[in-house]
Short mmCIF file of C-alpha atoms (C1' of nucleotides) in Angstrom, two decimals:
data_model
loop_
_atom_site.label_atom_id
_atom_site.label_comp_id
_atom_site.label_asym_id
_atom_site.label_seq_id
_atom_site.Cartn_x
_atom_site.Cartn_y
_atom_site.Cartn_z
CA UNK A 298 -8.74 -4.69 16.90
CA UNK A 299 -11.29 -7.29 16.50
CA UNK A 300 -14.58 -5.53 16.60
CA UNK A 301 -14.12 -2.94 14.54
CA UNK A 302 -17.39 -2.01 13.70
CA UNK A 303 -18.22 0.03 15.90
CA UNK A 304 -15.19 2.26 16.10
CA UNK A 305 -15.22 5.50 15.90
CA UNK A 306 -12.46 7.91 14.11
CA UNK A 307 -10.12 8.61 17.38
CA UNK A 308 -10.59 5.54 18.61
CA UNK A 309 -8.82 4.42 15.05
CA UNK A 310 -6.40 6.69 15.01
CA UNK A 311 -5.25 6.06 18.77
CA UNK A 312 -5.08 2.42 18.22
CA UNK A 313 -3.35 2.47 15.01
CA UNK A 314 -0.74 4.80 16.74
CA UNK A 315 -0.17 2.38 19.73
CA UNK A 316 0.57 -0.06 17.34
CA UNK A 317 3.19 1.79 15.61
CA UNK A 318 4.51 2.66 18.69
CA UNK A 319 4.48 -0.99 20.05
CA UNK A 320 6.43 -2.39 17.07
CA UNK A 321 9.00 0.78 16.78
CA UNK A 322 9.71 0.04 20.61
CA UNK A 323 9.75 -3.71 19.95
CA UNK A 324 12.50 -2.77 17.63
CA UNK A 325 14.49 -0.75 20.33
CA UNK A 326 14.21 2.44 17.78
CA UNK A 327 13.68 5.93 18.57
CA UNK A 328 11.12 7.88 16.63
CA UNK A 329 14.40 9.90 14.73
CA UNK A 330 15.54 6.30 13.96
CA UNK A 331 12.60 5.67 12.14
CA UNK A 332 12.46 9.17 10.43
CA UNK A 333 15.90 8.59 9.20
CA UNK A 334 14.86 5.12 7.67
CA UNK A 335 11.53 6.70 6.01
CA UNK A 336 11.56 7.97 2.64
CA UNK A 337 11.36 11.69 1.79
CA UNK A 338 11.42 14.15 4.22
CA UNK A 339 9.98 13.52 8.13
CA UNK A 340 10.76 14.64 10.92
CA UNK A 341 9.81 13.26 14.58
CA UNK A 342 7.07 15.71 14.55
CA UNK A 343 4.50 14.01 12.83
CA UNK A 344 5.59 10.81 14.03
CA UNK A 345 4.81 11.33 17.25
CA UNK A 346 1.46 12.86 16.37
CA UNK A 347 0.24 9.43 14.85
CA UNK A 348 1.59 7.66 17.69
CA UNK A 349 -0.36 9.79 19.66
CA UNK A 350 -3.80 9.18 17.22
CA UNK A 351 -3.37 12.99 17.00
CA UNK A 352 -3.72 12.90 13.42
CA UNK A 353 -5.54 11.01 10.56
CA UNK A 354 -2.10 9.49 8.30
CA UNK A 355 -2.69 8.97 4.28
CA UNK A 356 -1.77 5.48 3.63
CA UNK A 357 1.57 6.55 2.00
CA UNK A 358 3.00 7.84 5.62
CA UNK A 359 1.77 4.49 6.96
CA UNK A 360 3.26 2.76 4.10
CA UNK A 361 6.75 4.52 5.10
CA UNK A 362 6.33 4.22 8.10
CA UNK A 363 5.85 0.54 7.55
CA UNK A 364 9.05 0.34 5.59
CA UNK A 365 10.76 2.05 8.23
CA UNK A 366 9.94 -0.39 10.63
CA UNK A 367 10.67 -3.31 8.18
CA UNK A 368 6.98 -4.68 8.77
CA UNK A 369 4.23 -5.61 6.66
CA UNK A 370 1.50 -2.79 6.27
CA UNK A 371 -1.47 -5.13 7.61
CA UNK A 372 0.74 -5.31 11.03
CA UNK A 373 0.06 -1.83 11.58
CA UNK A 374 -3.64 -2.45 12.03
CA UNK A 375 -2.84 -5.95 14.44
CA UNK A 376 -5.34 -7.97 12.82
CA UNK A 377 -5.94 -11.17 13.33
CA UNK A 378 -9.12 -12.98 12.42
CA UNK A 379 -7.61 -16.13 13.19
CA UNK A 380 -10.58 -17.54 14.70
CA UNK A 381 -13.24 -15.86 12.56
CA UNK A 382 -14.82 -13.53 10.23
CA UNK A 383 -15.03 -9.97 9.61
CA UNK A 384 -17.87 -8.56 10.76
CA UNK A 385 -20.56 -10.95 9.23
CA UNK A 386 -23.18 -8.27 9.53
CA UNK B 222 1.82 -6.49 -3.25
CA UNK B 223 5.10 -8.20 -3.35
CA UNK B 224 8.84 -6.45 -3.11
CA UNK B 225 6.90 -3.06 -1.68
CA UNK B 226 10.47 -2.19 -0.46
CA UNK B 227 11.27 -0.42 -3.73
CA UNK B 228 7.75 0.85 -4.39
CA UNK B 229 6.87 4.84 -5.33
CA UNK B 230 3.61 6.84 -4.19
CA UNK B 231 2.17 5.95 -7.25
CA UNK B 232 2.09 2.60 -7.27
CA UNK B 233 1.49 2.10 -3.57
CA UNK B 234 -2.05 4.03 -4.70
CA UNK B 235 -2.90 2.50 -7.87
CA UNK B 236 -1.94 -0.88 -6.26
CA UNK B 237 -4.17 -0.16 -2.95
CA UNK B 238 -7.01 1.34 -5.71
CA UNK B 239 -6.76 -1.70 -7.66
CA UNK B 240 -7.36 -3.91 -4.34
CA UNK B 241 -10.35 -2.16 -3.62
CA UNK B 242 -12.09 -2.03 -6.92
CA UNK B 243 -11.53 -6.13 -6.78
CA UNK B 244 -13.17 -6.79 -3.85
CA UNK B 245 -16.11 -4.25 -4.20
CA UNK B 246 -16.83 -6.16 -7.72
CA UNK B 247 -15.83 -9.32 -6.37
CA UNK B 248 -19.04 -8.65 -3.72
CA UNK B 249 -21.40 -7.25 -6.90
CA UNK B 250 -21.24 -3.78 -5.32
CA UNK B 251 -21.81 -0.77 -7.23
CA UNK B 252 -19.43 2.62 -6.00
CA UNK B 253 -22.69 3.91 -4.84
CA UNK B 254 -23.40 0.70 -2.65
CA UNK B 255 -20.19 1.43 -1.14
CA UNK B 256 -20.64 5.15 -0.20
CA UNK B 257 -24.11 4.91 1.30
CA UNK B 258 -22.80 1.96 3.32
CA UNK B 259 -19.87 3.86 4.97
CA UNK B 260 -20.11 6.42 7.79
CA UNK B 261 -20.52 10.10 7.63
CA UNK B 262 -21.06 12.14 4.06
CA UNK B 263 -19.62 10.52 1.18
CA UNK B 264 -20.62 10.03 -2.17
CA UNK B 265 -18.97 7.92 -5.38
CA UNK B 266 -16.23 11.03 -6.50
CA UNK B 267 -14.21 10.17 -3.90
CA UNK B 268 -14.19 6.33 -3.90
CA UNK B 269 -13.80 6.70 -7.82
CA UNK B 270 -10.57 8.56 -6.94
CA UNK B 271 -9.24 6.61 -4.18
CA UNK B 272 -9.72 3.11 -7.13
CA UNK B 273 -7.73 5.16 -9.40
CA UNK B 274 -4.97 5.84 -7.38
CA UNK B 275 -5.47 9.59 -7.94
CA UNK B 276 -5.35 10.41 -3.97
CA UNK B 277 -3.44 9.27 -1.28
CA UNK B 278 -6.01 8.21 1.24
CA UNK B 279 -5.93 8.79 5.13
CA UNK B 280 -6.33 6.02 7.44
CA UNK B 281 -9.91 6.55 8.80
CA UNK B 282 -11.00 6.80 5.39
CA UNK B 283 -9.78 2.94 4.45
CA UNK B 284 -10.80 2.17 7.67
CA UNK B 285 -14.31 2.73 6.05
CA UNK B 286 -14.54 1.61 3.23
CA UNK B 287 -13.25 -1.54 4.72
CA UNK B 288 -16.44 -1.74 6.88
CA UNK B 289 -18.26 -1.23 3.90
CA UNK B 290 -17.07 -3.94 2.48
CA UNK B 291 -16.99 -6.07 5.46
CA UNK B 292 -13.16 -7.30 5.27
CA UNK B 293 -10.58 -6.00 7.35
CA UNK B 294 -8.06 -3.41 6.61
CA UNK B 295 -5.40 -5.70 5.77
CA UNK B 296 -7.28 -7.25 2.72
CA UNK B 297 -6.85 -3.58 1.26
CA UNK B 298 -3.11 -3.93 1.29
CA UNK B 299 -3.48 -7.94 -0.42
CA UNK B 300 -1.15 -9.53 2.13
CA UNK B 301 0.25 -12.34 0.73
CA UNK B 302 1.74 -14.39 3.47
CA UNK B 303 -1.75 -16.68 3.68
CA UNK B 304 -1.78 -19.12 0.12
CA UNK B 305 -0.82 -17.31 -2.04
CA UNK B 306 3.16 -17.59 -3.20
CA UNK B 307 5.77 -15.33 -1.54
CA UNK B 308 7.37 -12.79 -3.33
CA UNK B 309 7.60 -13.99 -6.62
CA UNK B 310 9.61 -10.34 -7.24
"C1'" DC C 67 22.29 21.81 39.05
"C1'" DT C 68 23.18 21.37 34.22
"C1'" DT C 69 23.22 18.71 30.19
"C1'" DT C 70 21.53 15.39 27.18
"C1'" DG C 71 18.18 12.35 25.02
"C1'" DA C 72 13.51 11.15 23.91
"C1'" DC C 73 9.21 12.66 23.18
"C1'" DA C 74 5.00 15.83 23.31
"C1'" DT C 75 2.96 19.91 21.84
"C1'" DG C 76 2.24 24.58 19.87
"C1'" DT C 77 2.36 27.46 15.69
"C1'" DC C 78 2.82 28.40 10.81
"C1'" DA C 79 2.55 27.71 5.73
"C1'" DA C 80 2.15 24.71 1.83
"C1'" DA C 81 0.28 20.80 -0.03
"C1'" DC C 82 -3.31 17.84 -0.22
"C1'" DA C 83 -7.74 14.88 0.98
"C1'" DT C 84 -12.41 15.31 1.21
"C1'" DG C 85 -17.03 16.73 0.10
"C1'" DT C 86 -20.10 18.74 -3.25
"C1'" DC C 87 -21.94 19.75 -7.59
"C1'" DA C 88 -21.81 19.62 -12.50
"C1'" DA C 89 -20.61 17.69 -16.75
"C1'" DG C 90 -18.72 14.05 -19.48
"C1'" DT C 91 -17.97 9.07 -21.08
"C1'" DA C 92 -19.40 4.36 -21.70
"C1'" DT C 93 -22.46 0.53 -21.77
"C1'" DG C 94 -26.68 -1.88 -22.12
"C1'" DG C 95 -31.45 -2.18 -22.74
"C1'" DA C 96 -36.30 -0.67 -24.28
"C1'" DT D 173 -32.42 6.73 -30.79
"C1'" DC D 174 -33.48 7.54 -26.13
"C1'" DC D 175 -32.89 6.52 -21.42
"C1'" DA D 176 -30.88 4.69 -17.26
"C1'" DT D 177 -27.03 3.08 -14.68
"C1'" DA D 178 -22.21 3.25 -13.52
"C1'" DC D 179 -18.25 5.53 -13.38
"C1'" DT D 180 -14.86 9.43 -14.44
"C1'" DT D 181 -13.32 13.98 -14.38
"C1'" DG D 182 -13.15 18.99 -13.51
"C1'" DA D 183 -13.70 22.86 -10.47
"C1'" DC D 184 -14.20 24.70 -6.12
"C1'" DA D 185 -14.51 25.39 -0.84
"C1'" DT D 186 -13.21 23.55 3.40
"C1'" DG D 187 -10.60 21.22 6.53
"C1'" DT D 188 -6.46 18.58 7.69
"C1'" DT D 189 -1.96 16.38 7.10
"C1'" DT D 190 2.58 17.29 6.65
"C1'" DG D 191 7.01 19.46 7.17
"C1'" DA D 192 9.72 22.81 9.72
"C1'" DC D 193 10.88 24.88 13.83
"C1'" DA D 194 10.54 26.32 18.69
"C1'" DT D 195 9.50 25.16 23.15
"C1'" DG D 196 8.06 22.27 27.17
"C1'" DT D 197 8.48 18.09 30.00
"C1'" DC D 198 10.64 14.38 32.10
"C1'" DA D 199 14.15 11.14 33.34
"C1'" DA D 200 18.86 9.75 33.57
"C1'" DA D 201 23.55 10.88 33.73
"C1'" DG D 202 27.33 13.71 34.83
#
DNA sequence: CTTTGACATGTCAAACATGTCAAGTATGGA
DNA sequence: TCCATACTTGACATGTTTGACATGTCAAAG
């Protein structure tokens, strides 16, 4: 996820959902593990469609999602800019 | 963002808000900077609302504001692991 | 072959984000 | 005071996420 600038709206939403899908597997948990962890009310449904980049999450899904998984928010989005910048322009 | 473990809608957007509105002033950027920088039809209602905490954002549309302000994603959330102390709670 | 588990996908309704315009507030300067 | 800039807030239409449920697919196990 290093050149972001160019990205385009599914290509977001498809790499945001690997990534969720990378760590919950990372974690050995199902997608109904997760929706059991989240807060509120889920089910699998929509998890799968934003692992899938199927749909566009608000921030407070990712945010549960996140807590679910027992991961920082910023590892949803894999970025590391360890070597440089942002996007200077 | 520290302790987000325990933390309601609310203050996940008024906390992801607040983050924005400091680095947009923090670059001398007016709301109206910010909207005509980002991608597809936008103007300052929105981004007024999303500071405020008064919607719940979707991914894509962090994802450009982000770009407008040329800093990743995770800058929006104010990870803390860098310098900054640890979870002071 | 049947069952079970994990996940994808389709549909539906309710809630909500977004975009747009209009009006309001606040501040600072001429 | 008047005016401009910056931001907030309300109302509304439109589109989409979300939650709920049913169904389909596929692989592994029995």
């Amino acid at each position: 996820m290093s050149n972001m600038s160019s990205m385009e709206k599914a290509d977001l939403l498809k790499l945001v959902g690997k990534r969720i899908k990378e760590i919950r597997e990372s974690k050995g948990l199902a997608q109904l593990d997760v929706a059991v962890r989240m807060e509120g009310n889920i089910d699998t449904t929509n998890i799968s469609r934003i692992e899938s980049g199927r749909t566009n999450p608000t921030v407070y899904t990712l945010f549960r999602i996140s807590q679910a998984l027992e991961v920082p928010m910023s590892d949803l989005f894999n970025i590391e800019y360890s070597n440089s910048m942002q996007d200077e322009v």
